[in-house]
PDB file of C-alpha atoms in Angstrom:
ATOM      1  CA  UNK A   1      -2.809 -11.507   9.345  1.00  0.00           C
ATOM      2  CA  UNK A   2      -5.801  -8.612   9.814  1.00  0.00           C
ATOM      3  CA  UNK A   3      -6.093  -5.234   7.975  1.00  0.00           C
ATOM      4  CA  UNK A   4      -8.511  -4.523  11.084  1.00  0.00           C
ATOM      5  CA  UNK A   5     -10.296  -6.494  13.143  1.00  0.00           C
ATOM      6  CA  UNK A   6     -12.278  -9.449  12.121  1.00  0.00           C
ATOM      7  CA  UNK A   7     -10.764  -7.877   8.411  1.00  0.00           C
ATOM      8  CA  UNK A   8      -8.221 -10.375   6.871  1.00  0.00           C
ATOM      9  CA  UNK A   9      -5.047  -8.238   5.396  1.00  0.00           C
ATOM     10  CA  UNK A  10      -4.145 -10.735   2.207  1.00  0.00           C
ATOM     11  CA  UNK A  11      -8.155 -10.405   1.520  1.00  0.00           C
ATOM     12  CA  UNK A  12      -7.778  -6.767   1.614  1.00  0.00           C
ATOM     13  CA  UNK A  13      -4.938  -6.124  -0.096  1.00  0.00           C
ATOM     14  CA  UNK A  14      -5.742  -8.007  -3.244  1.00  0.00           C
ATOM     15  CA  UNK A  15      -9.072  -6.454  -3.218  1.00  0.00           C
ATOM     16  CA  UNK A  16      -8.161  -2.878  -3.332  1.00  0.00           C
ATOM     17  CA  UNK A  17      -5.166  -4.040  -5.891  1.00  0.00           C
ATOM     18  CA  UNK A  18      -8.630  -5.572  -8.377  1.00  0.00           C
ATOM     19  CA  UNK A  19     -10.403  -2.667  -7.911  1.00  0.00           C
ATOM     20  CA  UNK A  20      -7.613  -0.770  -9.491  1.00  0.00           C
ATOM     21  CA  UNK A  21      -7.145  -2.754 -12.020  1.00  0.00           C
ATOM     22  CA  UNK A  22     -10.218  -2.436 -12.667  1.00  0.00           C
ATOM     23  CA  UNK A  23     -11.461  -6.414 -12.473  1.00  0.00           C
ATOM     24  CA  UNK A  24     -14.887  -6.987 -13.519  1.00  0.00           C
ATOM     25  CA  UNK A  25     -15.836  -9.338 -11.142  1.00  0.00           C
ATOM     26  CA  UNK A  26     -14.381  -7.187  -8.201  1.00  0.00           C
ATOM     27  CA  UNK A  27     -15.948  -4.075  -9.240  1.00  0.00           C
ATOM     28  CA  UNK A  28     -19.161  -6.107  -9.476  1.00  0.00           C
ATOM     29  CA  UNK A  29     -19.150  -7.744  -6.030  1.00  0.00           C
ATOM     30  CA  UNK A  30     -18.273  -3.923  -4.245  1.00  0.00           C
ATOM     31  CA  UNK A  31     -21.497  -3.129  -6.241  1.00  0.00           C
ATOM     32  CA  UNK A  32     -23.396  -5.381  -5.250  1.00  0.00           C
ATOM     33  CA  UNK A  33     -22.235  -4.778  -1.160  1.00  0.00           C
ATOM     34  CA  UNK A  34     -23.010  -1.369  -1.607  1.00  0.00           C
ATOM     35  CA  UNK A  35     -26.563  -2.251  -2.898  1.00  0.00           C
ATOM     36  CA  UNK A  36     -27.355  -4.206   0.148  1.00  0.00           C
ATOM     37  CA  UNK A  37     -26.450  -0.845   1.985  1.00  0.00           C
ATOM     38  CA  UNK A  38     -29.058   0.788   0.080  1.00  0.00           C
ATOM     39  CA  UNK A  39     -26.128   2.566  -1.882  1.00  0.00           C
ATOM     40  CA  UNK A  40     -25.171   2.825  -5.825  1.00  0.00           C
ATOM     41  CA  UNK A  41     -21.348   1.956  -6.656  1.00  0.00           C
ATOM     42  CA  UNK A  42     -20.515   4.738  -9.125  1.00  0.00           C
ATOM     43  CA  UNK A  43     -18.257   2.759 -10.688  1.00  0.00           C
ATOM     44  CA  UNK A  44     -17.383   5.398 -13.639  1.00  0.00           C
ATOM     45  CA  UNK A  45     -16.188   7.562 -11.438  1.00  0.00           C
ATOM     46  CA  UNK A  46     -14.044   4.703  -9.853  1.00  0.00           C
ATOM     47  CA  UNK A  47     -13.113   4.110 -13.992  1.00  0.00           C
ATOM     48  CA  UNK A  48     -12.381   7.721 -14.734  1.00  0.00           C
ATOM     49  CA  UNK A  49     -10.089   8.439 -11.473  1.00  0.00           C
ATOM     50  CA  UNK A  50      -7.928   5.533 -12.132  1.00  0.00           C
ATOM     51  CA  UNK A  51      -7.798   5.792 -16.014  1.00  0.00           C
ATOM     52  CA  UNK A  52      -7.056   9.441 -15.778  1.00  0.00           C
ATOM     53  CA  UNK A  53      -4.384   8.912 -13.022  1.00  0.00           C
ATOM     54  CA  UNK A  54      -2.677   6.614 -14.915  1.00  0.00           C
ATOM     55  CA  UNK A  55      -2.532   8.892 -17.721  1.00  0.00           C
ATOM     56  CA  UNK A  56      -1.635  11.656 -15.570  1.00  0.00           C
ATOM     57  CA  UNK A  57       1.192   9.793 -13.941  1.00  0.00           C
ATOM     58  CA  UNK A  58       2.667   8.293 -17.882  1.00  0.00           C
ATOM     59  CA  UNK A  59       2.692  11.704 -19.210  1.00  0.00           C
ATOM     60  CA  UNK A  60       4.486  13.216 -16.146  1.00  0.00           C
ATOM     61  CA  UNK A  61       6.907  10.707 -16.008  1.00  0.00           C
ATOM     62  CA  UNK A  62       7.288   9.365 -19.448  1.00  0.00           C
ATOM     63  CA  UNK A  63       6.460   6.089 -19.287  1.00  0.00           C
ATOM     64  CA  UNK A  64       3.767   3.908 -20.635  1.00  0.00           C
ATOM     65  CA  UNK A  65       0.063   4.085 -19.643  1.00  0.00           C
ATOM     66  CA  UNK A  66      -0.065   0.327 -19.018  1.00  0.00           C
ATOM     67  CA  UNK A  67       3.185   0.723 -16.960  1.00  0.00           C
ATOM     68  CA  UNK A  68       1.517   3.966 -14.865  1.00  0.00           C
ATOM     69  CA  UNK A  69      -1.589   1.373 -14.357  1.00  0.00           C
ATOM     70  CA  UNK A  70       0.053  -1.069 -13.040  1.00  0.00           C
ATOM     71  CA  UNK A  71       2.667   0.519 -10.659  1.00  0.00           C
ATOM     72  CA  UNK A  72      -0.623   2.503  -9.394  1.00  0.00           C
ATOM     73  CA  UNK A  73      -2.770  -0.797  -8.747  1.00  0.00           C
ATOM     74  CA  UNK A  74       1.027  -2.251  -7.071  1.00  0.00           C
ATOM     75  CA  UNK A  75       0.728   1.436  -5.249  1.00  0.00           C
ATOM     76  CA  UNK A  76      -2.992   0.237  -4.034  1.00  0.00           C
ATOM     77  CA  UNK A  77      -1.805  -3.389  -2.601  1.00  0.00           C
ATOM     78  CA  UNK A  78       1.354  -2.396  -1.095  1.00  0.00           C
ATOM     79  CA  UNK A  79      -0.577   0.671   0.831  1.00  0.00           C
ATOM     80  CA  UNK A  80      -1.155  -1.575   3.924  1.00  0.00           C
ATOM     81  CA  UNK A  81       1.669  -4.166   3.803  1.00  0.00           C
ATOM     82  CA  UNK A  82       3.087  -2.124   6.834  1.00  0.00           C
ATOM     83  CA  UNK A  83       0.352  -3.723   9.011  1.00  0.00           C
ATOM     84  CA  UNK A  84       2.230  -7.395   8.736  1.00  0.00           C
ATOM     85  CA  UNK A  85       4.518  -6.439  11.425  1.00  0.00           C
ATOM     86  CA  UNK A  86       4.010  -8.417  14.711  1.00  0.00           C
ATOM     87  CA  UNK A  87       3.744  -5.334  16.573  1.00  0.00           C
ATOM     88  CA  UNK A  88       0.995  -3.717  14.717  1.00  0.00           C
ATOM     89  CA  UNK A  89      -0.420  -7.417  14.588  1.00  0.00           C
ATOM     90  CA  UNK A  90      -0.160  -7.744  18.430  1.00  0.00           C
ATOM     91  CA  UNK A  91      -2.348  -4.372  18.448  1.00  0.00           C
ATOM     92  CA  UNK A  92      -4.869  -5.697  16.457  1.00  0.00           C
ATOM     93  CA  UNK A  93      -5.283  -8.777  17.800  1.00  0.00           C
ATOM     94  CA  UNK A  94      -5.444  -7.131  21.237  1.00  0.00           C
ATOM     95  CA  UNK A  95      -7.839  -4.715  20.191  1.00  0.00           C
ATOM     96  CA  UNK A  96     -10.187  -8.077  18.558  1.00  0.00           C
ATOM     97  CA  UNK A  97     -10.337  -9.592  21.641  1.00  0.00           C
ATOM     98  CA  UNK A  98     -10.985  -6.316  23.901  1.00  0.00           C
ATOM     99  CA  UNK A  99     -13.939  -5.016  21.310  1.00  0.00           C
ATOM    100  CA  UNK A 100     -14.543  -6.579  17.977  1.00  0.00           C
ATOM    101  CA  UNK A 101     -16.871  -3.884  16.654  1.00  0.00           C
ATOM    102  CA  UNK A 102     -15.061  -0.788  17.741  1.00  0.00           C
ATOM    103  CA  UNK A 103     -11.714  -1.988  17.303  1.00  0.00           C
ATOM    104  CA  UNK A 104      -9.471   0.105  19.676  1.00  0.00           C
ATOM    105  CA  UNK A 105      -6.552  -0.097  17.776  1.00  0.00           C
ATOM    106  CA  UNK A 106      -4.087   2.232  16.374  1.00  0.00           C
ATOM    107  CA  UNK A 107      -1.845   1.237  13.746  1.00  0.00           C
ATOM    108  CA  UNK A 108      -0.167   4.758  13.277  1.00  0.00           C
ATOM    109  CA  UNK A 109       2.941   5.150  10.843  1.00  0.00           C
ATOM    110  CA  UNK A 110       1.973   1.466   9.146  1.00  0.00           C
ATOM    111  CA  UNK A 111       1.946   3.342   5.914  1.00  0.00           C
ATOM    112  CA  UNK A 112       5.433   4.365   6.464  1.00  0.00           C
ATOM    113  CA  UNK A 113       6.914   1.351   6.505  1.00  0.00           C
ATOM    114  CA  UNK A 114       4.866   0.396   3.788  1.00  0.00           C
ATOM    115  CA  UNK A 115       6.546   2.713   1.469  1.00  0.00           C
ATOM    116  CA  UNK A 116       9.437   1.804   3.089  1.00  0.00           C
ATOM    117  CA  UNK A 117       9.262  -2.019   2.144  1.00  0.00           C
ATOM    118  CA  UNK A 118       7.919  -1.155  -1.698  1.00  0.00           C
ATOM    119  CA  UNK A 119      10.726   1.249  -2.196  1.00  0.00           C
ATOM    120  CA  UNK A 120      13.460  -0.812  -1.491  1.00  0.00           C
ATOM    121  CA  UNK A 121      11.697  -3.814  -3.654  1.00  0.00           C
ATOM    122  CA  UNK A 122      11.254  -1.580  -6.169  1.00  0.00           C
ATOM    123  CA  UNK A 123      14.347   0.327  -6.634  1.00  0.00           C
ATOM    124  CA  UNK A 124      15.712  -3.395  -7.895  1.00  0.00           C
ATOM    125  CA  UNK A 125      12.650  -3.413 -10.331  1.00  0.00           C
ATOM    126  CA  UNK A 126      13.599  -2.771 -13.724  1.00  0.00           C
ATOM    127  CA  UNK A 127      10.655  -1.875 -15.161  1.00  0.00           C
ATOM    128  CA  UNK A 128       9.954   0.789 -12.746  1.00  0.00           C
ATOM    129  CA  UNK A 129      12.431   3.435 -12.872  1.00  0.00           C
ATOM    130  CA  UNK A 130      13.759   6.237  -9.768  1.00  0.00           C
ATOM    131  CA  UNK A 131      10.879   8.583 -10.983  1.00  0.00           C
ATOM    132  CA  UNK A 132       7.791   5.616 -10.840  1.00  0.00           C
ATOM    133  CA  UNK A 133       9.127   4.024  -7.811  1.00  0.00           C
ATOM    134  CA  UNK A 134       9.290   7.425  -5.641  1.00  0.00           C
ATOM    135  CA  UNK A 135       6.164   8.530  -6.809  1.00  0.00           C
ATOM    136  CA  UNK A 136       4.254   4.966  -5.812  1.00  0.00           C
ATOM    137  CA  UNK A 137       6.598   4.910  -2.015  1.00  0.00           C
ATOM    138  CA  UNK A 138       4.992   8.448  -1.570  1.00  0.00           C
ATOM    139  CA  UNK A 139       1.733   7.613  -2.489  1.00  0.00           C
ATOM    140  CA  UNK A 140       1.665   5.067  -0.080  1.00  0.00           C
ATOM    141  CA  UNK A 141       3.380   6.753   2.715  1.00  0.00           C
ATOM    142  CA  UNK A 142       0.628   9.888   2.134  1.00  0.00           C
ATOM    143  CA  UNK A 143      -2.381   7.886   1.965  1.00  0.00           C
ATOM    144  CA  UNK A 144      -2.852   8.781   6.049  1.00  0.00           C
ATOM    145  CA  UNK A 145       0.094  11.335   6.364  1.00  0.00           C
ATOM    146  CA  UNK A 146      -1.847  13.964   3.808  1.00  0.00           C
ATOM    147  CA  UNK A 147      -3.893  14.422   7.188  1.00  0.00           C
ATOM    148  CA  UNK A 148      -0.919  15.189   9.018  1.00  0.00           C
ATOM    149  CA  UNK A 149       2.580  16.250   8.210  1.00  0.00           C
ATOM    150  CA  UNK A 150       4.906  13.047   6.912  1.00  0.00           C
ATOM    151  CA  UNK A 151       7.466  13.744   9.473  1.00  0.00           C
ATOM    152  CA  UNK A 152       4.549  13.131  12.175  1.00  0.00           C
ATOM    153  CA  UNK A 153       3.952   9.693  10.499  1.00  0.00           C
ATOM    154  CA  UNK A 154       7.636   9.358  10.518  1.00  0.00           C
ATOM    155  CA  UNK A 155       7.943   9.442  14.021  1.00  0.00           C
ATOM    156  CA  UNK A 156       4.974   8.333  14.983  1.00  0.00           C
ATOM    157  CA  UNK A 157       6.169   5.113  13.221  1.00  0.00           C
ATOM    158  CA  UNK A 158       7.045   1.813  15.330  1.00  0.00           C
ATOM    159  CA  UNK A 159      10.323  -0.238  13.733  1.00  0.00           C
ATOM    160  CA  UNK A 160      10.082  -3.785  12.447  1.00  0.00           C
ATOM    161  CA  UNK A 161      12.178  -7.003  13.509  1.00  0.00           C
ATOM    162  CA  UNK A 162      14.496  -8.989  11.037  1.00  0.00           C
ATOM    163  CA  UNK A 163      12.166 -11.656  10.858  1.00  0.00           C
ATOM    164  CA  UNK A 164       8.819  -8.787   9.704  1.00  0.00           C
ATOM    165  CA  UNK A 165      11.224  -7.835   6.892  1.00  0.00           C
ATOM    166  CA  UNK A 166      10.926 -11.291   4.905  1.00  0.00           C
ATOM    167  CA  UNK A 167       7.318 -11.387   5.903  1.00  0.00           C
ATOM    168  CA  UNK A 168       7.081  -7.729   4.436  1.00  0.00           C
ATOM    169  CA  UNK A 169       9.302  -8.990   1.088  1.00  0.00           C
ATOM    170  CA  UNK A 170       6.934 -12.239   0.555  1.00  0.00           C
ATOM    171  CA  UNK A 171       3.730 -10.432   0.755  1.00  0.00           C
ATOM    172  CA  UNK A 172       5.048  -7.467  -1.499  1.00  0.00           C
ATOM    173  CA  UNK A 173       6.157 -10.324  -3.950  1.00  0.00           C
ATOM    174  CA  UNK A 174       2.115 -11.955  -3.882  1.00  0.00           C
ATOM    175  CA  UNK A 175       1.498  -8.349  -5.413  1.00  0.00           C
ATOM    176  CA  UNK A 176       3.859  -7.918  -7.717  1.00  0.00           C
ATOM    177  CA  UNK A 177       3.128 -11.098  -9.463  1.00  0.00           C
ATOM    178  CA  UNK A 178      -0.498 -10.023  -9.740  1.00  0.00           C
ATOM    179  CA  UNK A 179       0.598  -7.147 -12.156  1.00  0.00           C
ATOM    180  CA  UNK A 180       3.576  -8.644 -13.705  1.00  0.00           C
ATOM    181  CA  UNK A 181       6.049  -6.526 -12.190  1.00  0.00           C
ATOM    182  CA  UNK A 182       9.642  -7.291 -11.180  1.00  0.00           C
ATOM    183  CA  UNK A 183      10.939 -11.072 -10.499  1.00  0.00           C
ATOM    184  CA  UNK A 184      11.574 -12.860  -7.357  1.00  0.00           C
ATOM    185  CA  UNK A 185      15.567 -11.608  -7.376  1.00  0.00           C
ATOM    186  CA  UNK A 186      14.391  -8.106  -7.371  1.00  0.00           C
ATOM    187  CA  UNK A 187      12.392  -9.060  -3.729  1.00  0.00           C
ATOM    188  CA  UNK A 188      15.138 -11.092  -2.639  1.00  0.00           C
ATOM    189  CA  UNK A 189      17.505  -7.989  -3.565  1.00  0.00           C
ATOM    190  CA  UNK A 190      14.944  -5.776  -1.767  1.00  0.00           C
ATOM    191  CA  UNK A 191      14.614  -7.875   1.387  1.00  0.00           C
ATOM    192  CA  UNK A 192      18.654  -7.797   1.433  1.00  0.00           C
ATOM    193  CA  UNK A 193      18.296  -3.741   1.316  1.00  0.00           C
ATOM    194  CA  UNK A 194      15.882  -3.373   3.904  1.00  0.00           C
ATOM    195  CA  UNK A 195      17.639  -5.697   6.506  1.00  0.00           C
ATOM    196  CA  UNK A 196      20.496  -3.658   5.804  1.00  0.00           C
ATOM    197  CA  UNK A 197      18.810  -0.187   6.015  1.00  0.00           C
ATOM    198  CA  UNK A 198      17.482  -1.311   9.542  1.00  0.00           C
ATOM    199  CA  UNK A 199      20.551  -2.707  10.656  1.00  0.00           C
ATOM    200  CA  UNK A 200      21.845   0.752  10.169  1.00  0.00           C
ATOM    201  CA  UNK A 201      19.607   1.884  12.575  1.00  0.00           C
ATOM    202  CA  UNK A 202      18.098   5.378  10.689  1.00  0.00           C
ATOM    203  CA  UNK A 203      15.606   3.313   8.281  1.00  0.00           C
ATOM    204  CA  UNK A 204      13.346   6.423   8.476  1.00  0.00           C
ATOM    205  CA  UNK A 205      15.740   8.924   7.543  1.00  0.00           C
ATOM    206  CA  UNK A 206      16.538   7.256   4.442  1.00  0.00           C
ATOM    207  CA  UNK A 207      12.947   7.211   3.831  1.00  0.00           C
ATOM    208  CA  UNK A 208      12.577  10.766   4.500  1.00  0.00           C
ATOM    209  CA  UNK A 209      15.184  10.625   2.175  1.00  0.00           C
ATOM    210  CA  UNK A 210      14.297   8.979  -0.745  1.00  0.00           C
ATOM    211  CA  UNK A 211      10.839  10.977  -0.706  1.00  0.00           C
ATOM    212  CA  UNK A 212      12.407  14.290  -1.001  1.00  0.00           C
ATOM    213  CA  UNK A 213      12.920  13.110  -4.985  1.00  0.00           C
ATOM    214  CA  UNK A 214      10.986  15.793  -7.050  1.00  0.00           C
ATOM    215  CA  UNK A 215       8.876  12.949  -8.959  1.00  0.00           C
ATOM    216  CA  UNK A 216       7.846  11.999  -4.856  1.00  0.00           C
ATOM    217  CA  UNK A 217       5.400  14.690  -5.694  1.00  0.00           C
ATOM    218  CA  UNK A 218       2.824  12.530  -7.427  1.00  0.00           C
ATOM    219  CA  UNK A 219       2.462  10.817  -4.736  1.00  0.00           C
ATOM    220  CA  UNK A 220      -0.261  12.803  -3.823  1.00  0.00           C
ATOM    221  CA  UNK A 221      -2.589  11.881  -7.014  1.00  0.00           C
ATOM    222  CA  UNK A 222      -1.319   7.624  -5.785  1.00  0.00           C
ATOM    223  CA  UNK A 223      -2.618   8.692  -2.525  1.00  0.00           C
ATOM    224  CA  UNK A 224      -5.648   9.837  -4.036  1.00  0.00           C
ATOM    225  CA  UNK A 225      -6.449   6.733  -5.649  1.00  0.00           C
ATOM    226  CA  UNK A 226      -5.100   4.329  -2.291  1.00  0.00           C
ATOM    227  CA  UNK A 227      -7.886   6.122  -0.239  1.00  0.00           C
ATOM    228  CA  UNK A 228     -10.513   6.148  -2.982  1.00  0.00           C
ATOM    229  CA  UNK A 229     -10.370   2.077  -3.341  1.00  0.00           C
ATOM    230  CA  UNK A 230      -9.860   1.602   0.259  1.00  0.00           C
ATOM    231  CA  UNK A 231     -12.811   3.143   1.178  1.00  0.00           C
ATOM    232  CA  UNK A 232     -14.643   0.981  -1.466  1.00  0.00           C
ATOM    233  CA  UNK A 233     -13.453  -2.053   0.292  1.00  0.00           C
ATOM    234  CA  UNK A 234     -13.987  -0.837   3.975  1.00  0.00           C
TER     235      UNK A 234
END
């Protein structure tokens, strides 16, 4: 599966997720790429925006740091899960083959049903909480729509099949695991939800939905931090 062209999604997703977390060794090897570009990593700042945020999004919601931390690094690897459905995959692979530098792809309103796919996975998270959860499914569904109005990305947004809903589930499950959040019945339980909420046939209503919770505010400071470490890794 690709993030972008020639750019492998799994790859990417864990990536930004480490840089989050703040992993040595990942933090280290963006250094070093940036060095060979002739540029310096400032990799307090990348410390100080993620510890802060963290903090910023315990004491708002009152939970604990390390809870904040890792629903924002989840936040971070769930921000392009969208991208796994075959039609945005068909784009990209289209776009590989036409121009593999320029990449003539659009993959507008991924990000929606990548908050899509974490919310209902993590409304059956027990850890998480209504408040946590909306704040990281807005955080993910801003990281592009804070350049546009949300209803734009709403729209704009291309539906998934049955069968890109367990892809969507098992790849959300790879980054759960790497933070220790939820269990495999809360994916399953999630899958179940979002077959369900697209059988219905308004999947982005309920999103619109579910993001008009006050704590869906935050999302913008999640956003903040999605776009920070995926620039780092683009």
């Amino acid at each position: 599966m690709k993030a972008w062209c020639c750019q492998d999604l799994r790859q990417h997703l864990t990536s930004v997720q480490r840089l989050v977390l703040l992993d040595e060794g990942e933090v280290e090897r963006k250094a070093e790429k940036a060095r060979e570009l002739g540029v310096e990593l400032d990799v307090e700042r990348l410390r100080r925006e993620v510890v802060s945020t963290a903090a910023y999004l315990a004491r708002a919601l009152g939970v604990e740091r390390g809870l904040a931390h890792k629903a924002l690094a989840l936040a971070a690897y769930a921000h392009d899960v969208g991208k796994a459905i075959r039609g945005y995959q068909e784009e990209l692979e289209r776009a590989e083959r036409v121009d593999r530098e320029r990449c003539p792809a659009s993959t507008r309103g991924h990000e929606v049903w990548s908050a899509w796919a974490v919310y209902h996975v993590l409304s059956y998270c027990q850890q998480m909480g209504a408040g946590l959860t909306a704040a990281v499914a807005a955080g993910v569904a801003l990281h592009h729509s804070a350049r546009r109005p949300i209803d734009e990305a709403l729209d704009a947004a291309a539906a998934p099949t049955v069968d890109d809903i367990v892809t969507l589930g098992e790849l959300l499950w790879e980054g759960l695991k790497a933070v220790g959040l939820c269990d495999e019945r809360s994916v399953e339980a999630g899958i179940s939800a979002m077959r369900n909420s697209l059988l219905s046939g308004s999947p982005r209503l309920q999103l619109r939905d579910r993001l008009m919770r006050p704590e869906a505010t935050l999302g913008e400071a999640v956003a903040y931090v999605i776009s920070l470490v995926d620039n780092l890794d683009a």
